[in-house]
mmCIF file of C-alpha atoms in Angstrom:
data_model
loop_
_atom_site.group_PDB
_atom_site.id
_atom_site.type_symbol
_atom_site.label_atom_id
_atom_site.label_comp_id
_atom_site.label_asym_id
_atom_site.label_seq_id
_atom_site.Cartn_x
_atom_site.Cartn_y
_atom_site.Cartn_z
ATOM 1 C CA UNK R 242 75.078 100.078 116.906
ATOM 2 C CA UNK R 243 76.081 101.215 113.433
ATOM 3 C CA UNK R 244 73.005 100.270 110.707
ATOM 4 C CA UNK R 245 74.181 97.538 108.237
ATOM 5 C CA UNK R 246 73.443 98.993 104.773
ATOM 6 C CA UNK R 247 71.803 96.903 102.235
ATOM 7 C CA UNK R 248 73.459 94.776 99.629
ATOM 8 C CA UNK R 249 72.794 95.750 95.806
ATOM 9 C CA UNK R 250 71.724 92.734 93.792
ATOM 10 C CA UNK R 251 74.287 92.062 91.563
ATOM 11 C CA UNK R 252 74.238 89.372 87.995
ATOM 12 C CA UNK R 253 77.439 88.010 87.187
ATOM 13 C CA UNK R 254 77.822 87.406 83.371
ATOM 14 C CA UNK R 255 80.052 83.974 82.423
ATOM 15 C CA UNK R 256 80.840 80.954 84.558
ATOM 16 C CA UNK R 257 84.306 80.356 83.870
ATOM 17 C CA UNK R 258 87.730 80.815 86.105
ATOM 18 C CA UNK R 259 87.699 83.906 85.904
ATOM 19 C CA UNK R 260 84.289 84.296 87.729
ATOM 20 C CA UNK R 261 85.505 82.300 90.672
ATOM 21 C CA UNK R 262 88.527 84.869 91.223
ATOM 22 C CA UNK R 263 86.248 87.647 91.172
ATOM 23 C CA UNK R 264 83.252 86.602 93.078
ATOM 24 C CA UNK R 265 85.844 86.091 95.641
ATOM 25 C CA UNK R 266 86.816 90.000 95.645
ATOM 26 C CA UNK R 267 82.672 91.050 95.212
ATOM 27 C CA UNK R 268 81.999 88.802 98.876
ATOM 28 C CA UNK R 269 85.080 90.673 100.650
ATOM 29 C CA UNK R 270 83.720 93.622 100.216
ATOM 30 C CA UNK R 271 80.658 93.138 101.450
ATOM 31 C CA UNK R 272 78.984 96.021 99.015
ATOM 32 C CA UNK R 273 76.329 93.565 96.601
ATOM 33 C CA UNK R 274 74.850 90.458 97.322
ATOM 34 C CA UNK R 275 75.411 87.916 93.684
ATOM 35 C CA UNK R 276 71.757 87.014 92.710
ATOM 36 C CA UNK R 277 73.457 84.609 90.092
ATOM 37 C CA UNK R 278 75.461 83.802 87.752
ATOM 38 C CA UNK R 279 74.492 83.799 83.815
ATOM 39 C CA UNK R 280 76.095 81.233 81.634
ATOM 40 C CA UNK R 281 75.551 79.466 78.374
ATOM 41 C CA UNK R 282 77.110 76.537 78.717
ATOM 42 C CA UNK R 283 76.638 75.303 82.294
ATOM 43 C CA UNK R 284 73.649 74.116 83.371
ATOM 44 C CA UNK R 285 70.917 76.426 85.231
ATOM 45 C CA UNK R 286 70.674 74.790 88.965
ATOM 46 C CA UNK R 287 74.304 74.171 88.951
ATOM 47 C CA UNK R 288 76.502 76.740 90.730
ATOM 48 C CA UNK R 289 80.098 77.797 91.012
ATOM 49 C CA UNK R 290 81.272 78.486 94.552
ATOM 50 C CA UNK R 291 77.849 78.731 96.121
ATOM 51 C CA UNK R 292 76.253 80.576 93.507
ATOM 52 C CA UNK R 293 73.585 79.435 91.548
ATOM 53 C CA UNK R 294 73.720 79.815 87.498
ATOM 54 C CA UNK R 295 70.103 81.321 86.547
ATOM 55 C CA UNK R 296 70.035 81.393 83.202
ATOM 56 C CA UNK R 297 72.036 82.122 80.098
ATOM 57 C CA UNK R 298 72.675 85.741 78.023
ATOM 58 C CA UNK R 299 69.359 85.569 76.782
ATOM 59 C CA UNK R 300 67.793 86.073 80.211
ATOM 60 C CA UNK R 301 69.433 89.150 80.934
ATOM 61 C CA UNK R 302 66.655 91.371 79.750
ATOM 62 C CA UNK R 303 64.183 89.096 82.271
ATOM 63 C CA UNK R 304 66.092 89.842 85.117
ATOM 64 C CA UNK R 305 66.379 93.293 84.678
ATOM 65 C CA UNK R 306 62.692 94.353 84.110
ATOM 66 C CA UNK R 307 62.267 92.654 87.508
ATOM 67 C CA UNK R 308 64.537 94.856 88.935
ATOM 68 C CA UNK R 309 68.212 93.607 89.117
ATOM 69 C CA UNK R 310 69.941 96.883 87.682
ATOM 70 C CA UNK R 311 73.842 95.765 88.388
ATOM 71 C CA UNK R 312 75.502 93.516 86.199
ATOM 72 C CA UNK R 313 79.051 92.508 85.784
ATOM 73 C CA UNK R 314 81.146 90.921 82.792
ATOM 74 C CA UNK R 315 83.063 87.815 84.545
ATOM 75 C CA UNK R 316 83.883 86.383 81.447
ATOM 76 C CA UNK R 317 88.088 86.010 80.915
ATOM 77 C CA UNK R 318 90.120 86.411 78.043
ATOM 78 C CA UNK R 319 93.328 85.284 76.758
ATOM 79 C CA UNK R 320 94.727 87.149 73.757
ATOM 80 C CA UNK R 321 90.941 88.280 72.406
ATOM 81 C CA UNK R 322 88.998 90.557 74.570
ATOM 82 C CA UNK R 323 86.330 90.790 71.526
ATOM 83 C CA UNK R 324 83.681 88.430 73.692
ATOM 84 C CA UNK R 325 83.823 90.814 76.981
ATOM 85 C CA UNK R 326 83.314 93.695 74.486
ATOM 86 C CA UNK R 327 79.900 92.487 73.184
ATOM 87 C CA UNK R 328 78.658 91.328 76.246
ATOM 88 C CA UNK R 329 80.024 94.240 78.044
ATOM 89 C CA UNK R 330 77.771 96.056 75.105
ATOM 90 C CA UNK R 331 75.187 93.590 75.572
ATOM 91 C CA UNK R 332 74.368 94.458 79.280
ATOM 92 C CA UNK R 333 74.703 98.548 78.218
ATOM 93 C CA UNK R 334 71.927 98.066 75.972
ATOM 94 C CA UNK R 335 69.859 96.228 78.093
ATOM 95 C CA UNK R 336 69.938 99.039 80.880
ATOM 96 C CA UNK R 337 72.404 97.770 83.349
ATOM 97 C CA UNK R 338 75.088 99.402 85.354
ATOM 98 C CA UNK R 339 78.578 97.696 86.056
ATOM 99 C CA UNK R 340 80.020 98.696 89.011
ATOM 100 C CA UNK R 341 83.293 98.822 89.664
ATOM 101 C CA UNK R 342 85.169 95.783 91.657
ATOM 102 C CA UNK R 343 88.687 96.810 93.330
ATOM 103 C CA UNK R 344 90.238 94.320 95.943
ATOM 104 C CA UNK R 345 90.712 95.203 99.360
ATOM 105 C CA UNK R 346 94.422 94.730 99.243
ATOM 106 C CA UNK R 347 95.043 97.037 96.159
ATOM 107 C CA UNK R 348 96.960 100.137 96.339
ATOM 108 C CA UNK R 349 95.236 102.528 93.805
ATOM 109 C CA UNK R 350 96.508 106.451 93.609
ATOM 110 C CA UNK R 351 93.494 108.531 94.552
ATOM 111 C CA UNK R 352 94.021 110.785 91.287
ATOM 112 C CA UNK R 353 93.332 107.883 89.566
ATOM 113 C CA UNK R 354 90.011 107.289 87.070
ATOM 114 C CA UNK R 355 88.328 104.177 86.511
ATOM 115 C CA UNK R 356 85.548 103.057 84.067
ATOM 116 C CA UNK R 357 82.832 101.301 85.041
ATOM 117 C CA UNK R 358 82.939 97.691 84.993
ATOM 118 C CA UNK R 359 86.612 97.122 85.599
ATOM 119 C CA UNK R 360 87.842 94.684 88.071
ATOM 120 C CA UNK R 361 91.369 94.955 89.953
ATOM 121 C CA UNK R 362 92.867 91.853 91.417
ATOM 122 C CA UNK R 363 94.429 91.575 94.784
ATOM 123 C CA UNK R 364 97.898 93.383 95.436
ATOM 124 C CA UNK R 365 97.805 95.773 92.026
ATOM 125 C CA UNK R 366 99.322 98.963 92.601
ATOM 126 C CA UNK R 367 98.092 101.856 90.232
ATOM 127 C CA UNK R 368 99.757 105.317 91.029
ATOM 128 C CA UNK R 369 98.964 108.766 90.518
ATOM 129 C CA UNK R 370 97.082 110.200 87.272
ATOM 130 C CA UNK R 371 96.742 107.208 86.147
ATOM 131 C CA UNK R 372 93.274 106.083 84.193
ATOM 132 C CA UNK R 373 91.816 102.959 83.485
ATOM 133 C CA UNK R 374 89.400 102.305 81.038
ATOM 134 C CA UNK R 375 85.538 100.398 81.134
ATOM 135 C CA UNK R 376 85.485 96.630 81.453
ATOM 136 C CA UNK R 377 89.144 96.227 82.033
ATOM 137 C CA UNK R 378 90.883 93.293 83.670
ATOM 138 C CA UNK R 379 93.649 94.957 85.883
ATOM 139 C CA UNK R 380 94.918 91.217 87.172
ATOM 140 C CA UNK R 381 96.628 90.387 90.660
ATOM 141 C CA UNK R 382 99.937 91.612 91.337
ATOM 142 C CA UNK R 383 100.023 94.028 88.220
ATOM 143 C CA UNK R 384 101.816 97.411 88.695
ATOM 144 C CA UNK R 385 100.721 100.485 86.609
ATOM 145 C CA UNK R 386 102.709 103.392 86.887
ATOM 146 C CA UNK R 387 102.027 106.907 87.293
ATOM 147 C CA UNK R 388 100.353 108.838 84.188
ATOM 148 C CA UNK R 389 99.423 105.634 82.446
ATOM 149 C CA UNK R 390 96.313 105.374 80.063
ATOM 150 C CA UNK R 391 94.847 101.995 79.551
ATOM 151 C CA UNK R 392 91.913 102.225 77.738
ATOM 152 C CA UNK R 393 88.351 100.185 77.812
ATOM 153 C CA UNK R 394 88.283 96.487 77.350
ATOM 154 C CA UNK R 395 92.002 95.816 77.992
ATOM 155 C CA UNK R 396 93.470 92.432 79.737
ATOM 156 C CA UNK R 397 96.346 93.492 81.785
ATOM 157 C CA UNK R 398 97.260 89.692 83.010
ATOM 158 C CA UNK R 399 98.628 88.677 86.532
ATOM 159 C CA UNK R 400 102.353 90.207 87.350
ATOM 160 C CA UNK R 401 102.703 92.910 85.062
ATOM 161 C CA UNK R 402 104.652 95.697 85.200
ATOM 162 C CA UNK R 403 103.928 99.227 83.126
ATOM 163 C CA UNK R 404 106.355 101.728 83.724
ATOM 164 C CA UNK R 405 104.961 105.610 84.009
ATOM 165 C CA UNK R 406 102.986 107.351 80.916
ATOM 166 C CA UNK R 407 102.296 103.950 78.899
ATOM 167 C CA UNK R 408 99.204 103.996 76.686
ATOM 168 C CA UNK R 409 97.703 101.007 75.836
ATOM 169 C CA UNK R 410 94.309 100.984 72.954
ATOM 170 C CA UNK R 411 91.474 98.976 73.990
ATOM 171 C CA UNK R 412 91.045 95.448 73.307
ATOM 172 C CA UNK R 413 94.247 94.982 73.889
ATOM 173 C CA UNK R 414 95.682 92.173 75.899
ATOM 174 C CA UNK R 415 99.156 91.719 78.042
ATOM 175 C CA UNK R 416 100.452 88.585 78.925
ATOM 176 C CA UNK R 417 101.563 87.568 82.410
ATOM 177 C CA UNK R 418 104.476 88.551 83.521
ATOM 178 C CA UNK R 419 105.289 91.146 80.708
ATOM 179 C CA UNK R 420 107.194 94.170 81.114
ATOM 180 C CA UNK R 421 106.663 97.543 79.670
ATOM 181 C CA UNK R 422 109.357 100.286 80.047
ATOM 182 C CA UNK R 423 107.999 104.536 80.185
ATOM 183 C CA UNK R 424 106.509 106.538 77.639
ATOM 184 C CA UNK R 425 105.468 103.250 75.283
ATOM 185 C CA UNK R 426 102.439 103.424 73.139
ATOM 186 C CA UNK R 427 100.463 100.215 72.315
ATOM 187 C CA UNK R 428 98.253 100.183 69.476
ATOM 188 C CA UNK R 429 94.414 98.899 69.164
ATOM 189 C CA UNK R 430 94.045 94.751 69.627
ATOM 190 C CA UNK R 431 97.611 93.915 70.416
ATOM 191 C CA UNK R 432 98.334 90.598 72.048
ATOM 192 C CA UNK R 433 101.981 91.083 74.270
ATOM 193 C CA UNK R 434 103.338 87.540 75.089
ATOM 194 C CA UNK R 435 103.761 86.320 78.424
ATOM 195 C CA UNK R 436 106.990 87.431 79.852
ATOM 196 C CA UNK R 437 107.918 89.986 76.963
ATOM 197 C CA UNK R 438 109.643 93.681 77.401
ATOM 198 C CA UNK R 439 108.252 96.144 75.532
ATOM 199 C CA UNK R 440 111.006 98.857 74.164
ATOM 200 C CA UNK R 441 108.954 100.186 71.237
ATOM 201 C CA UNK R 442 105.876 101.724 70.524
ATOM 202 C CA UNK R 443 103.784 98.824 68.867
ATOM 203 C CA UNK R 444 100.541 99.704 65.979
ATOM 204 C CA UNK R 445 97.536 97.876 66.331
ATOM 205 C CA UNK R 446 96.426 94.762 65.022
ATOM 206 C CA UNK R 447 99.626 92.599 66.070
ATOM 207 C CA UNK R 448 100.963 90.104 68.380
ATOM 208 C CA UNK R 449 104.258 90.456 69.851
ATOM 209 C CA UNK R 450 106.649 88.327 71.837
ATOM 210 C CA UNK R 451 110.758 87.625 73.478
ATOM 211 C CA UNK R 452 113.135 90.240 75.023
ATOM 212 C CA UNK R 453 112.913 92.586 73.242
ATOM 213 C CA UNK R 454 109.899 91.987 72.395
ATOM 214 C CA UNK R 455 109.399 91.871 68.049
ATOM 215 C CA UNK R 456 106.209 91.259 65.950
ATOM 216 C CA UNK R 457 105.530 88.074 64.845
ATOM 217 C CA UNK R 458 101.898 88.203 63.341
ATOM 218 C CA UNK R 459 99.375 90.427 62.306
ATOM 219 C CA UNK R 460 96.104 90.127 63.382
#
């Protein structure tokens, strides 16, 4: 009979939907057992989907001098990734490693790179030389084509479709539903509305929206 190996203890950081979605990937794959869930706004003793909340942000350093060494950043975003970046930086400094969540049902492109702390959803499809940056959000049913660069703390939101050798800046965020064609180039802290097509490069610091999509505020 085949040895089960041990679960790594594992801190979720943030309380929210978006936790829910991915403790459900973390318990199908059977690879780290969730210790808890950090939050500051719910209350410790409470717990979201049969996981206790243990304590807020400021317990993080507690928990890892006694010897929880995986964390993960569960907290969502829509439009402003800026909160996952500090606590994404938050856990770094502390000492923490992030590992990386990908759901069972995912297709990903073995040639393809992956930071650490970035989660993909159920049914994504990433394909060949492909990479994807830390602390990403690659959401369910998204499809990232082949030679595509999405870089660290990026939202790429449920039903998405990125045609081959798109590059997306961090902190970026693309709404559901949104469609970019090849060879695009999106700037740093861009917000794409839900259901737009990208047909031209876009510079940072913008949000953009409609078919064709056009810029309709600076950030």
């Amino acid at each position: 009979m085949e040895a089960q190996l041990e679960q790594k203890k594992l801190i979720l950081v943030g309380g929210g939907g978006h936790c829910k979605v991915v403790l459900s990937q973390i318990k199908k794959l059977k690879e780290f057992e969730v210790v808890g869930i950090v939050d500051n706004y719910k209350p410790v003793g409470s717990s979201i989907n049969g996981v206790n909340i243990i304590g807020t942000d400021e317990d993080l350093p507690k928990f890892y001098k006694e010897g929880i060494i995986y964390a993960l950043i569960t907290v969502g975003s829509v439009q402003d990734n800026s909160k996952r970046y500090n606590l994404f930086k938050l856990v770094k400094d502390i000492g923490y490693s992030l590992p990386i969540i990908i759901s069972p049902t995912a297709i990903i492109d073995e040639t393809v790179k992956i930071g650490e702390g970035t989660v993909i959803m159920p049914n994504c499809i990433v394909d060949a030389n492909s990479y994807i940056g830390e602390n990403c959000i690659i959401n369910s049913n998204t499809t990232i084509g082949h030679d595509c660069v999405i870089n660290n703390n990026c939202h790429i939101a449920p039903g998405v479709n990125i045609a081959g050798s798109v590059e997306i800046e961090e902190l970026s965020f693309i709404g559901i539903g949104a469609t970019i064609i090849q060879g695009i180039k999106i700037g740093k802290n861009v917000t794409i509305g839900a259901g737009s097509v990208i047909i031209d490069n876009l510079p940072d610091n913008l949000v953009a929206v409609g078919n064709p999509a056009k810029v309709i505020k600076k950030k």
